[in-house]
mmCIF file of C-alpha atoms and ligand atoms in Angstrom:
data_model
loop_
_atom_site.group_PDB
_atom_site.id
_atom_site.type_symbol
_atom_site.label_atom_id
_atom_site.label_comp_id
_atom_site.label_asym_id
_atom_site.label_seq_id
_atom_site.Cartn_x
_atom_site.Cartn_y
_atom_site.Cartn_z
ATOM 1 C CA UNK A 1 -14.460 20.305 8.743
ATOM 2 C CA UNK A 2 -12.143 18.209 10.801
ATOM 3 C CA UNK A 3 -8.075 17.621 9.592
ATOM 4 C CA UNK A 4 -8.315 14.476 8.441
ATOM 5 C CA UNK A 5 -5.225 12.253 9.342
ATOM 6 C CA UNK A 6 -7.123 8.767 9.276
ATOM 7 C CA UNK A 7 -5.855 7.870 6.205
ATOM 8 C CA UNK A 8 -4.802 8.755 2.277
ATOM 9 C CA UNK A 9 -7.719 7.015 1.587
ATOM 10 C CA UNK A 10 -10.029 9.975 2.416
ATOM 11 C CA UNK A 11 -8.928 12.084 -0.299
ATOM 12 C CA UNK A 12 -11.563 13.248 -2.311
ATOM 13 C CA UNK A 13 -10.797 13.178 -6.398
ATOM 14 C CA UNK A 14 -9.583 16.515 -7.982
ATOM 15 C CA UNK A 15 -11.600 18.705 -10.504
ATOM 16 C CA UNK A 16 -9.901 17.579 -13.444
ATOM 17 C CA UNK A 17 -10.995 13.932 -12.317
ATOM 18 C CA UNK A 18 -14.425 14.937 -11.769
ATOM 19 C CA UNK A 19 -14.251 16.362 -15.244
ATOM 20 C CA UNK A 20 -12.522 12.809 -16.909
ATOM 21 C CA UNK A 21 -14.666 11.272 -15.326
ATOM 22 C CA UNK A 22 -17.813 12.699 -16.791
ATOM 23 C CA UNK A 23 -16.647 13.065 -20.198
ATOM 24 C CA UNK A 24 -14.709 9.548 -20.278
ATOM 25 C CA UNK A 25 -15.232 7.270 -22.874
ATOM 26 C CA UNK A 26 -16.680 4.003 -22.047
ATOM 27 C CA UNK A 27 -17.878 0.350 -23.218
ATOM 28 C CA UNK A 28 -18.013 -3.134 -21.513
ATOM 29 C CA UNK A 29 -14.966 -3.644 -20.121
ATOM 30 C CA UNK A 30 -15.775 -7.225 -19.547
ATOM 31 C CA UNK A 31 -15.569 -7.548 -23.610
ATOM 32 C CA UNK A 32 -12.582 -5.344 -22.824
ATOM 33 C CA UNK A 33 -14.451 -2.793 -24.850
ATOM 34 C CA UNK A 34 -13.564 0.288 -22.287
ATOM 35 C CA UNK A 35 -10.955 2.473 -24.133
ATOM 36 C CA UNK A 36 -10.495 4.077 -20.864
ATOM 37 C CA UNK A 37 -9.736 1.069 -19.133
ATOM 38 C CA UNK A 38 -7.457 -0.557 -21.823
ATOM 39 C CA UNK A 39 -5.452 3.017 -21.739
ATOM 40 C CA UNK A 40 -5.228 2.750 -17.888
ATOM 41 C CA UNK A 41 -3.924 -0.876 -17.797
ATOM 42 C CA UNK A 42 -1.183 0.159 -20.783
ATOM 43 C CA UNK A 43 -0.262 3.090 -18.936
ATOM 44 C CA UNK A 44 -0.044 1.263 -15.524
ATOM 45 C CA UNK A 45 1.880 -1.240 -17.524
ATOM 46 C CA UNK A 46 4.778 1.207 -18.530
ATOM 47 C CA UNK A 47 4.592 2.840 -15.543
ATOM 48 C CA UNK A 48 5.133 0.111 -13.494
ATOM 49 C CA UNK A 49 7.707 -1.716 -16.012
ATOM 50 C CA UNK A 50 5.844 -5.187 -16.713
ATOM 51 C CA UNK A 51 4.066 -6.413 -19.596
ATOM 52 C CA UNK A 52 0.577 -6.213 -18.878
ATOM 53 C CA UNK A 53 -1.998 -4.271 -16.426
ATOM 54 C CA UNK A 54 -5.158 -5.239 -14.759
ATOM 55 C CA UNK A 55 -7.580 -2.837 -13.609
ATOM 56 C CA UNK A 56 -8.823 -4.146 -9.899
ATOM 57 C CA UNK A 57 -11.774 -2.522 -7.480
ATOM 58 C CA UNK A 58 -9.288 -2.495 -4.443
ATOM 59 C CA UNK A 59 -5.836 -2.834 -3.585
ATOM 60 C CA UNK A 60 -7.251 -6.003 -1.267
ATOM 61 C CA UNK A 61 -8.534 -7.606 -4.678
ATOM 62 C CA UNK A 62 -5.045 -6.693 -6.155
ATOM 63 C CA UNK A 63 -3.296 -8.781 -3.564
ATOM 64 C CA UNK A 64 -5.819 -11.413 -3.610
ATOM 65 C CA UNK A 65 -5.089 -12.172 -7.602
ATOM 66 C CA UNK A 66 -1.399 -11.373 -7.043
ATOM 67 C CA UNK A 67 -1.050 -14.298 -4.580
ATOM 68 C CA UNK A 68 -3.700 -16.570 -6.290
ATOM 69 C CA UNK A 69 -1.595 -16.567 -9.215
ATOM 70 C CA UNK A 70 1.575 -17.926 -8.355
ATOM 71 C CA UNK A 71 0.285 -20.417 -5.964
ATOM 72 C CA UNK A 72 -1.859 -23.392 -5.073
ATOM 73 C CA UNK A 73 -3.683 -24.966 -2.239
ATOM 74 C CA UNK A 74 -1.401 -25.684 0.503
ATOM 75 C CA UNK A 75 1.220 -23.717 0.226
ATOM 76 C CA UNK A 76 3.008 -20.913 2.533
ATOM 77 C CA UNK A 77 3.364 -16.994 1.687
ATOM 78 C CA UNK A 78 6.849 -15.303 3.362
ATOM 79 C CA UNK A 79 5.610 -11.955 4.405
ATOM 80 C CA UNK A 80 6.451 -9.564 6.747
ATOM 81 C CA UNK A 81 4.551 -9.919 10.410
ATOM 82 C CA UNK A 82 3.113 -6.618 10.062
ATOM 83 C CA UNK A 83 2.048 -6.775 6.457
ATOM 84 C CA UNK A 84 -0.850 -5.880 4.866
ATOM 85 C CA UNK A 85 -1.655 -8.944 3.273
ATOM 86 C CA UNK A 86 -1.293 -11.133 6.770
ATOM 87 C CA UNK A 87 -3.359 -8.399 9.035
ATOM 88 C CA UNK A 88 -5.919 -5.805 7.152
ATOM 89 C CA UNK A 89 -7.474 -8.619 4.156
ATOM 90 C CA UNK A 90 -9.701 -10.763 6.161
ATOM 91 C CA UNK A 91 -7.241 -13.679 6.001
ATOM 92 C CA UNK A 92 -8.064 -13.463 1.905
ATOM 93 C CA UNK A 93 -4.965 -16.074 1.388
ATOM 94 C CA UNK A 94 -6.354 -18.663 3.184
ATOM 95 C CA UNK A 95 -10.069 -18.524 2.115
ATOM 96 C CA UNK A 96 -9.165 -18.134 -1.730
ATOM 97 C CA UNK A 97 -6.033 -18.991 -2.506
ATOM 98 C CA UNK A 98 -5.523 -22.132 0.660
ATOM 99 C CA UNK A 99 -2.172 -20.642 1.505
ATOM 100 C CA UNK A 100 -1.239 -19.393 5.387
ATOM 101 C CA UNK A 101 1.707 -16.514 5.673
ATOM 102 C CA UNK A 102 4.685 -17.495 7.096
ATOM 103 C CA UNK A 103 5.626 -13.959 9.032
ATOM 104 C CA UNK A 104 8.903 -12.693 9.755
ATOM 105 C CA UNK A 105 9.989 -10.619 11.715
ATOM 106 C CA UNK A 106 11.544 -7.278 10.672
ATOM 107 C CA UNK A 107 13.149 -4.099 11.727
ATOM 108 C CA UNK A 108 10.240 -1.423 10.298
ATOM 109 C CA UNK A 109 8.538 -3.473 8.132
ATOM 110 C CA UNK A 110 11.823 -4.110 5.829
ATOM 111 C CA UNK A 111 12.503 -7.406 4.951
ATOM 112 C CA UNK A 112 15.840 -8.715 4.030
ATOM 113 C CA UNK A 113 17.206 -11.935 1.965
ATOM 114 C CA UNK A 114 19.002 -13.061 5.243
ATOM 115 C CA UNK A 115 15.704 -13.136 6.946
ATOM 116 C CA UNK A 116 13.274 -14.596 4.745
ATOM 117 C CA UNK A 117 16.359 -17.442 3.216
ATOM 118 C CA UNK A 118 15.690 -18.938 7.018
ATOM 119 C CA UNK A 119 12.216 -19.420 6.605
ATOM 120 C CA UNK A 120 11.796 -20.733 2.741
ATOM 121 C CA UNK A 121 10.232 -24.593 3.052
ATOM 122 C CA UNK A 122 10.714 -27.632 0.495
ATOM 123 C CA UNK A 123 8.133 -30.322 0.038
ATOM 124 C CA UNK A 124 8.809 -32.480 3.254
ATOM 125 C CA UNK A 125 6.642 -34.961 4.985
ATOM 126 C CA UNK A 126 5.756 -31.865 7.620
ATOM 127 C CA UNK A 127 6.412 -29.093 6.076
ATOM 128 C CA UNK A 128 3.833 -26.864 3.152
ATOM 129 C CA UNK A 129 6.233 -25.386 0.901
ATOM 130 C CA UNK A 130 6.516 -21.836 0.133
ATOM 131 C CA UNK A 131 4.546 -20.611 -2.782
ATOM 132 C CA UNK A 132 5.381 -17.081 -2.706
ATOM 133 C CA UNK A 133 7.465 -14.174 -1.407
ATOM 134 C CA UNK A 134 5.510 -11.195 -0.695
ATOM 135 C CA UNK A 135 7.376 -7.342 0.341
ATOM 136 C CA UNK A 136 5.151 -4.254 0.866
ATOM 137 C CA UNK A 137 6.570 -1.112 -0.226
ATOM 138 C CA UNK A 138 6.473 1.201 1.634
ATOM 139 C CA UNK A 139 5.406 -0.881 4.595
ATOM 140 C CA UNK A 140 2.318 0.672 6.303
ATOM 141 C CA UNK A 141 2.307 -0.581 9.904
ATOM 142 C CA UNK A 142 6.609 -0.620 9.589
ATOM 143 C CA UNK A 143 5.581 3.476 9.619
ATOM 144 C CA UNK A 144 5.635 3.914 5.722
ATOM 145 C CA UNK A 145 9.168 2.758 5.636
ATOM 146 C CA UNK A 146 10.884 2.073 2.053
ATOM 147 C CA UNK A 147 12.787 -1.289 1.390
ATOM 148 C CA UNK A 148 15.987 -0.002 -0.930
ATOM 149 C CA UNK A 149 16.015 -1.406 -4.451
ATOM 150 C CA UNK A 150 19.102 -3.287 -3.819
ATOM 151 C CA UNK A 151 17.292 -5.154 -1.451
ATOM 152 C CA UNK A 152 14.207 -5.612 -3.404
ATOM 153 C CA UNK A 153 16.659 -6.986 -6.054
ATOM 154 C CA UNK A 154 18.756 -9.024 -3.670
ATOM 155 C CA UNK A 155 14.985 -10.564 -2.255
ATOM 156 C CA UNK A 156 14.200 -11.492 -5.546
ATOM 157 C CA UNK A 157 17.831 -12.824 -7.024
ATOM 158 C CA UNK A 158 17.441 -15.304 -4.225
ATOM 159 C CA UNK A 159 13.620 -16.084 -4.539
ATOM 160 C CA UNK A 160 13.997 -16.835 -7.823
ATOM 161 C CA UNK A 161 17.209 -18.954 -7.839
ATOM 162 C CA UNK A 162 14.911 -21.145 -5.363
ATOM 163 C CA UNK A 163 11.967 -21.487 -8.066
ATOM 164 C CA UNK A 164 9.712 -19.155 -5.706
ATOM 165 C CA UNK A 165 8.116 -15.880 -7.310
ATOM 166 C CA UNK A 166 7.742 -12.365 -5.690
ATOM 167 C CA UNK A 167 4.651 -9.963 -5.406
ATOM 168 C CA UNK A 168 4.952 -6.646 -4.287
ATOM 169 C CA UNK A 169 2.353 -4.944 -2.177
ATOM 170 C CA UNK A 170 2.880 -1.511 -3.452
ATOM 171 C CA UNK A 171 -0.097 0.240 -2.493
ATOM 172 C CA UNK A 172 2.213 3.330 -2.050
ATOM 173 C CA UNK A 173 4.828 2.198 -4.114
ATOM 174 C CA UNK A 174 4.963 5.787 -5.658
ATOM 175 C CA UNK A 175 5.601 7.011 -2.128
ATOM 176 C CA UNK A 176 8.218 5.090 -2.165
ATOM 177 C CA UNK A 177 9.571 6.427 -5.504
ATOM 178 C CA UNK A 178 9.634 9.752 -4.148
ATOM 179 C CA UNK A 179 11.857 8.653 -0.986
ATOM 180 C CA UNK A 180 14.291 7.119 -3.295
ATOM 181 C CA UNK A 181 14.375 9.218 -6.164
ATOM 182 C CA UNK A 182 13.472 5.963 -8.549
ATOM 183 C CA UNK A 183 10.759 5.189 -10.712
ATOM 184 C CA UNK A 184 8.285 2.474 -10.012
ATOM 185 C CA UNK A 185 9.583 0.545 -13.145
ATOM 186 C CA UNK A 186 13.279 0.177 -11.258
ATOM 187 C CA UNK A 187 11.680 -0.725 -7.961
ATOM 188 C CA UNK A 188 9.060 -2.902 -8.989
ATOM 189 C CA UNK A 189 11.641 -4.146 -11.857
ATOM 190 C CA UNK A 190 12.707 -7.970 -10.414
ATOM 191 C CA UNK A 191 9.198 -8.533 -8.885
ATOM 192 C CA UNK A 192 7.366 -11.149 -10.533
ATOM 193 C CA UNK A 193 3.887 -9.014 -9.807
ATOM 194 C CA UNK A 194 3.031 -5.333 -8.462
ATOM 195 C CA UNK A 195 -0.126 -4.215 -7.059
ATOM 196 C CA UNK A 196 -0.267 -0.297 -6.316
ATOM 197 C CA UNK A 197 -3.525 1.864 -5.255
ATOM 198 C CA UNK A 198 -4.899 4.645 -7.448
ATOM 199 C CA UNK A 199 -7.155 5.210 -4.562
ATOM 200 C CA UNK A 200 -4.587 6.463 -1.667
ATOM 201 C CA UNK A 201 -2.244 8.860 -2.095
ATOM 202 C CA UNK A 202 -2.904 9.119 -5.623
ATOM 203 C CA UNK A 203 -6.082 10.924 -4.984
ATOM 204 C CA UNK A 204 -8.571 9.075 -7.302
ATOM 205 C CA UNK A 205 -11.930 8.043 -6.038
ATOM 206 C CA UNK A 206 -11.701 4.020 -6.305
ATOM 207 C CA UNK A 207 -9.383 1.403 -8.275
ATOM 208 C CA UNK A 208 -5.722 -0.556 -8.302
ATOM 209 C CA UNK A 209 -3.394 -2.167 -10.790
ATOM 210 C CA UNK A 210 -1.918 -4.706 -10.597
ATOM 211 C CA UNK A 211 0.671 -5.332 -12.872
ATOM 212 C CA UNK A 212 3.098 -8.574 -14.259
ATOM 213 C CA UNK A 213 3.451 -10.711 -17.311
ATOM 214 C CA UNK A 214 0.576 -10.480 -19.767
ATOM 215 C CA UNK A 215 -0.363 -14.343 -19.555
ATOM 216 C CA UNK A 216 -0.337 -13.718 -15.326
ATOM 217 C CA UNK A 217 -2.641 -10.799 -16.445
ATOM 218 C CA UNK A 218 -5.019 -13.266 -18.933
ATOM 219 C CA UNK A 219 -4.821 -15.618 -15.704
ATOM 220 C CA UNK A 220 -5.969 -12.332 -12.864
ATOM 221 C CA UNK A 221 -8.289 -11.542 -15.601
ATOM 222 C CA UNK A 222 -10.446 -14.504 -14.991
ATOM 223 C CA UNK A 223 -9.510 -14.329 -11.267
ATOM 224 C CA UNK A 224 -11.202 -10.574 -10.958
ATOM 225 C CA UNK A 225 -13.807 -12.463 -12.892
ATOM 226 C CA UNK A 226 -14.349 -15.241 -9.939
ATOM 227 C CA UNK A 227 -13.886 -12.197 -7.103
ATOM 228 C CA UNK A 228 -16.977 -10.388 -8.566
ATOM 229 C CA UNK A 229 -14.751 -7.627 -9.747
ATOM 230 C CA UNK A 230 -15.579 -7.635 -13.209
ATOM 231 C CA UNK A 231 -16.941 -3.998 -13.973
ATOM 232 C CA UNK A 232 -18.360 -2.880 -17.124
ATOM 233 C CA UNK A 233 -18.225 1.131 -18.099
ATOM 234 C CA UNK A 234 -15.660 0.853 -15.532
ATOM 235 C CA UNK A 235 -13.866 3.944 -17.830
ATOM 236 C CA UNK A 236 -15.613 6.306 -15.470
ATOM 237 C CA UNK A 237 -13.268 5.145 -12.678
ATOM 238 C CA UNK A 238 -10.487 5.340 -14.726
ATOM 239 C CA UNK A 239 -10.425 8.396 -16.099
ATOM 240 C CA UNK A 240 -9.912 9.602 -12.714
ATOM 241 C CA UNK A 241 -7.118 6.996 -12.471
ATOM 242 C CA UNK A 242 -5.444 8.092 -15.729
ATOM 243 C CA UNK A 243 -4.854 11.328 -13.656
ATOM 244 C CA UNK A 244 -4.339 9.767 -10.502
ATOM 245 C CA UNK A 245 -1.112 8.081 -12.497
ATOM 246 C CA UNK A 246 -0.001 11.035 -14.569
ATOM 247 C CA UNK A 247 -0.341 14.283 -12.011
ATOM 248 C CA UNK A 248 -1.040 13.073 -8.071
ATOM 249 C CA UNK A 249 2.897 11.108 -8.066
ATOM 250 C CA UNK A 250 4.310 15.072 -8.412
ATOM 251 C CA UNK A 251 2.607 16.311 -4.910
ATOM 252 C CA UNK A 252 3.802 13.278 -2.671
ATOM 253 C CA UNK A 253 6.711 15.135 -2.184
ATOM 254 C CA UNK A 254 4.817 17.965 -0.367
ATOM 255 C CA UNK A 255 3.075 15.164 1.308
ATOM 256 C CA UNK A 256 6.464 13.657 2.716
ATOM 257 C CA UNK A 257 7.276 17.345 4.063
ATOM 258 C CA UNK A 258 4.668 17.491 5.843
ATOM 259 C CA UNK A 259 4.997 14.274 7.522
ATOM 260 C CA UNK A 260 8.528 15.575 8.733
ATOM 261 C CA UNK A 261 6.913 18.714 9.910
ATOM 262 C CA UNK A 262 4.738 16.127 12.174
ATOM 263 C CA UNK A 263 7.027 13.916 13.208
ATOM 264 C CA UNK A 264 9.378 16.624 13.954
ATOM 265 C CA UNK A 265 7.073 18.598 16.135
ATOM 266 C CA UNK A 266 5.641 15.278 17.868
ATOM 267 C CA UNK A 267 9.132 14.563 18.873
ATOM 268 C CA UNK A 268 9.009 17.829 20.857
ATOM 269 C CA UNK A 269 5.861 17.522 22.990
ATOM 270 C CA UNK A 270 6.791 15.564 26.143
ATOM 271 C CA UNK A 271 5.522 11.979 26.486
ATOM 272 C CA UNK A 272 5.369 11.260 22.683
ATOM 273 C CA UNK A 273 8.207 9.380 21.018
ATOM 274 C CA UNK A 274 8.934 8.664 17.724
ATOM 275 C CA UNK A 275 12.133 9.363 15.376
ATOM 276 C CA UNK A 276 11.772 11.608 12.319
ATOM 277 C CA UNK A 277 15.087 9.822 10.986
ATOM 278 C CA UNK A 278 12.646 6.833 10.680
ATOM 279 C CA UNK A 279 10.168 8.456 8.656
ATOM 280 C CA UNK A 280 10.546 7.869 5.423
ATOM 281 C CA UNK A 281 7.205 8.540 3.759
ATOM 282 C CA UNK A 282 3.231 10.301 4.453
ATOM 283 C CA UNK A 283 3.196 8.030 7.552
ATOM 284 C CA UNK A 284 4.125 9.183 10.995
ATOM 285 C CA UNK A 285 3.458 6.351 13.744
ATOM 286 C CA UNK A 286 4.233 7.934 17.300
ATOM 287 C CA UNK A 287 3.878 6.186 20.826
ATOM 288 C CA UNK A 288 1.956 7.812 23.775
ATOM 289 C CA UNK A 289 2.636 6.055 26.710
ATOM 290 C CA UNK A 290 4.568 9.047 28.074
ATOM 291 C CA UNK A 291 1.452 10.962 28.631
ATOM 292 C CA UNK A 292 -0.581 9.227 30.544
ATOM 293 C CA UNK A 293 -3.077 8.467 27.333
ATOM 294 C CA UNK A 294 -3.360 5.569 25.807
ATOM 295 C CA UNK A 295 -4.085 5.537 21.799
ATOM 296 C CA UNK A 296 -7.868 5.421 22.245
ATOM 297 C CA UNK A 297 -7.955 8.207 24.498
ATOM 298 C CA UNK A 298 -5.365 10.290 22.792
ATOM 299 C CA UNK A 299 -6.982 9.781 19.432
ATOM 300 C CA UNK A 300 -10.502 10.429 21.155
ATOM 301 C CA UNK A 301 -8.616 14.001 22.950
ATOM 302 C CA UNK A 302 -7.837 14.897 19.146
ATOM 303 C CA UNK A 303 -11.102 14.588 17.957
ATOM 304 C CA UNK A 304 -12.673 17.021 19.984
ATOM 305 C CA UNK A 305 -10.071 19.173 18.694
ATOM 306 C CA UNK A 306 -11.213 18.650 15.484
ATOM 307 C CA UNK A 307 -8.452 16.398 14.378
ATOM 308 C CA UNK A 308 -8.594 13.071 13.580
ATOM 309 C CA UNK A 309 -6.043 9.898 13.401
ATOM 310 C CA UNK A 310 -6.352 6.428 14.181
ATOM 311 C CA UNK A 311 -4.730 4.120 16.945
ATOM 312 C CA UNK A 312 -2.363 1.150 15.391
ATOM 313 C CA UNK A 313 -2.104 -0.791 18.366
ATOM 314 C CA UNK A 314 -2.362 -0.171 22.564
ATOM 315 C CA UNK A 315 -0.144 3.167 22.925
ATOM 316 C CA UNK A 316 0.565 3.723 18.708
ATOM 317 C CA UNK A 317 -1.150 6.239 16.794
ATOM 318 C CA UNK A 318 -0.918 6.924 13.386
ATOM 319 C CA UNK A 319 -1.007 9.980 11.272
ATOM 320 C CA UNK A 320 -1.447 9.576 7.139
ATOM 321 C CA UNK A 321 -0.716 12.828 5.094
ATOM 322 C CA UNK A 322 -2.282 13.393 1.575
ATOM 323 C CA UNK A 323 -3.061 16.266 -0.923
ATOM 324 C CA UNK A 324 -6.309 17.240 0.701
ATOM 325 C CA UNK A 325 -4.293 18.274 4.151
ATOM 326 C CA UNK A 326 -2.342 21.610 3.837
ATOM 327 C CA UNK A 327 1.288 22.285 5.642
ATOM 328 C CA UNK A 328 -1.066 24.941 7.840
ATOM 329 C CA UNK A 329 -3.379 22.346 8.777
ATOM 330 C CA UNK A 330 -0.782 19.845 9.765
ATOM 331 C CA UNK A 331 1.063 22.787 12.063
ATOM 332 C CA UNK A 332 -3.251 23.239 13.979
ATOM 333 C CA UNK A 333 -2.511 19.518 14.650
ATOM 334 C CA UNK A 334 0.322 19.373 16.609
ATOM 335 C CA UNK A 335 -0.844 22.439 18.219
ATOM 336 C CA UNK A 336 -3.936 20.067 19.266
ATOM 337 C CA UNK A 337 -1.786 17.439 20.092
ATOM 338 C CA UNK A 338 0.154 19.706 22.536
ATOM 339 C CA UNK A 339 -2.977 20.900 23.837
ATOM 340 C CA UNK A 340 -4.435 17.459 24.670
ATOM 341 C CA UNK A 341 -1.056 16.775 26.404
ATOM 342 C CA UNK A 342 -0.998 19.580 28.139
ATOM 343 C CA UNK A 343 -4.668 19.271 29.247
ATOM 344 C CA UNK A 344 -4.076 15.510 30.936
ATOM 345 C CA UNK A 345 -0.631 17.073 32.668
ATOM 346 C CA UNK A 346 -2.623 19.480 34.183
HETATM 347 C C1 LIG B 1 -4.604 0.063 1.751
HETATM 348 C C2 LIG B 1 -3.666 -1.047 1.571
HETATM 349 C C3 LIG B 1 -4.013 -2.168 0.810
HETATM 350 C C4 LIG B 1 -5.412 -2.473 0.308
HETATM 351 O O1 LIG B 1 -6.084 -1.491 -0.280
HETATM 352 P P1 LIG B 1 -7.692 -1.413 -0.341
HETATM 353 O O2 LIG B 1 -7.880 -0.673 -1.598
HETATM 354 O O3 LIG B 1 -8.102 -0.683 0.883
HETATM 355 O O4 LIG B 1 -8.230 -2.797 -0.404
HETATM 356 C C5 LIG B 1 -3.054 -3.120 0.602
HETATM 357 N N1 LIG B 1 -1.824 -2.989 1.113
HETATM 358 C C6 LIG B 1 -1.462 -1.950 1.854
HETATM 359 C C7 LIG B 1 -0.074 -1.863 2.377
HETATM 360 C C8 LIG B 1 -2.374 -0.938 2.124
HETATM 361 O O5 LIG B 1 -1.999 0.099 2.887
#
């Protein structure tokens, strides 16, 4: 079996999910008649600090409904330039919701007030006004990087004196309540709407919440509806969220270890650079161009060393840690990553 790096995504769920999941309790969630489900989205609800919880396929749907319900036709979304929601969702803002991003530019993928007060547009004979504010936390392509609370807060002070509401992309959020020491419910607490994935580091097999006020949640309800998303004994996949949300959040800490471990021993092989300091999370982003690979070939040199990873742009490659990779099997991948450097030196 390879060490699997790709992503959190490939984790596989846990006995006790397997377990849930067979024995779970289910009915038509569509009649919201799945006592799994409903205990999932009131769980994910306190959890996350907000009203209400919805129950979503995929963090991609999550965002989807997040920005389709505080816009309309026409409008712009502020979002990072590397976000999630602008690069990776098949431009889902413009072809449901009629919105384009307005990117900014920022240092690792964290946004500040200062930045995004520059770009916020008014009705104007030119301009489409800005619908929405969007921060993902912890940023993915920013190198799983955490935006502070105080500046989550400070975002969304200044959003919201300006009329325009804030979603949070929080498919790791919880990775980035272990970096702070503070739970999702203080992060996420300003933000007008919170989507987070069950499915990543969290371990279980499929699912997101997203979570805000319960008449937004009556509104995404009918949204998931539209999307195809509405499942039926969808208790089966919940179950295994239920854990996901109580038991995974305690390992991410082990998971953050041994991204330091990486990112500290990358830093040490000749022709790869990248800075620990700036690794806040399970994501270790490192550049190659020092050794005479570029990320294709250095990713294609680890997999015949049984390791794989994926390339994040020309000379980037990324490395995801997650429950189902041990601290041993992290220390046989830099050894292969030495190896392959060593081999193209030679
Ligand atoms: C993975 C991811 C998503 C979307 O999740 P899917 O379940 O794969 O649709 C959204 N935002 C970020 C930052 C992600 O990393």
């Amino acid at each position: 079996m390879p060490i699997d790096l790709r992503s959190d995504t490939v984790t596989k769920p846990t006995p006790a999910m397997r377990r849930a999941m067979a024995e779970a309790e289910v009915g038509d969630d569509v009649y919201r008649e799945d006592p799994t489900v409903n205990r999932l989205e009131a769980r994910a609800a306190a959890v996350a600090g907000k009203e209400a919880a919805l129950f979503v396929p995929s963090g991609c749907m999550g965002n989807t409904i997040g920005i389709k319900v505080h816009t309309s036709h026409g409008q712009e979304v502020i979002c990072d330039a590397r976000s999630h929601i602008l690069n990776y969702e098949l431009a889902m803002m413009s072809w449901f919701s009629g919105c384009i991003a307005r990117p900014v530019p920022s240092p690792d993928g964290v946004l500040s007030w200062q930045a995004i007060r520059k770009e916020i547009r008014h009705v104007s004979p030119h301009w489409a006004p800005t619908g929405l504010i969007e921060i993902e936390n912890s940023h993915n392509m920013g190198g799983g990087t955490v935006t502070p609370v105080e500046v989550v807060d400070e975002i969304c002070d200044g959003a919201h004196d300006a009329g325009i509401p804030v979603h949070m992309d929080g498919a790791r959020v919880f990775n980035a309540a272990e970096r702070l020491g503070t739970p999702v419910s203080r992060i996420a607490a300003k933000v007008d709407t919170v989507m987070f994935c069950l499915s990543k580091g969290l371990g279980a097999p499929a699912g997101s919440m997203l979570c805000g006020t319960a008449k937004a949640m009556d509104e995404a309800r009918l949204l998931r509806k539209r999307l195809g998303g509405g499942m039926r004994q969808a208790g089966i996949l919940a179950a295994a969220g239920l854990i996901a949300l109580e038991e995974s959040p305690k390992g991410l800490a082990a998971d953050h270890a041994n991204a330091q471990l990486l990112a500290r021993g990358l830093a040490a092989i000749d022709g790869i650079a990248i800075d620990p300091a700036k690794v806040h999370t399970n994501i270790v982003i490192f550049d190659v161009s020092g050794t005479g690979m570029d990320a294709a070939a250095f990713v294609a040199a680890l997999q015949d060393r049984g390791v794989l990873s994926g390339a994040t742009g020309p000379a980037s490659v990324r490395f995801v840690t997650h429950c189902d990779v041990s601290t041993e099997q992290c220390r046989i991948a830099l050894e292969a990553c030495a190896e392959a450097v060593r081999a193209v030196a030679a």
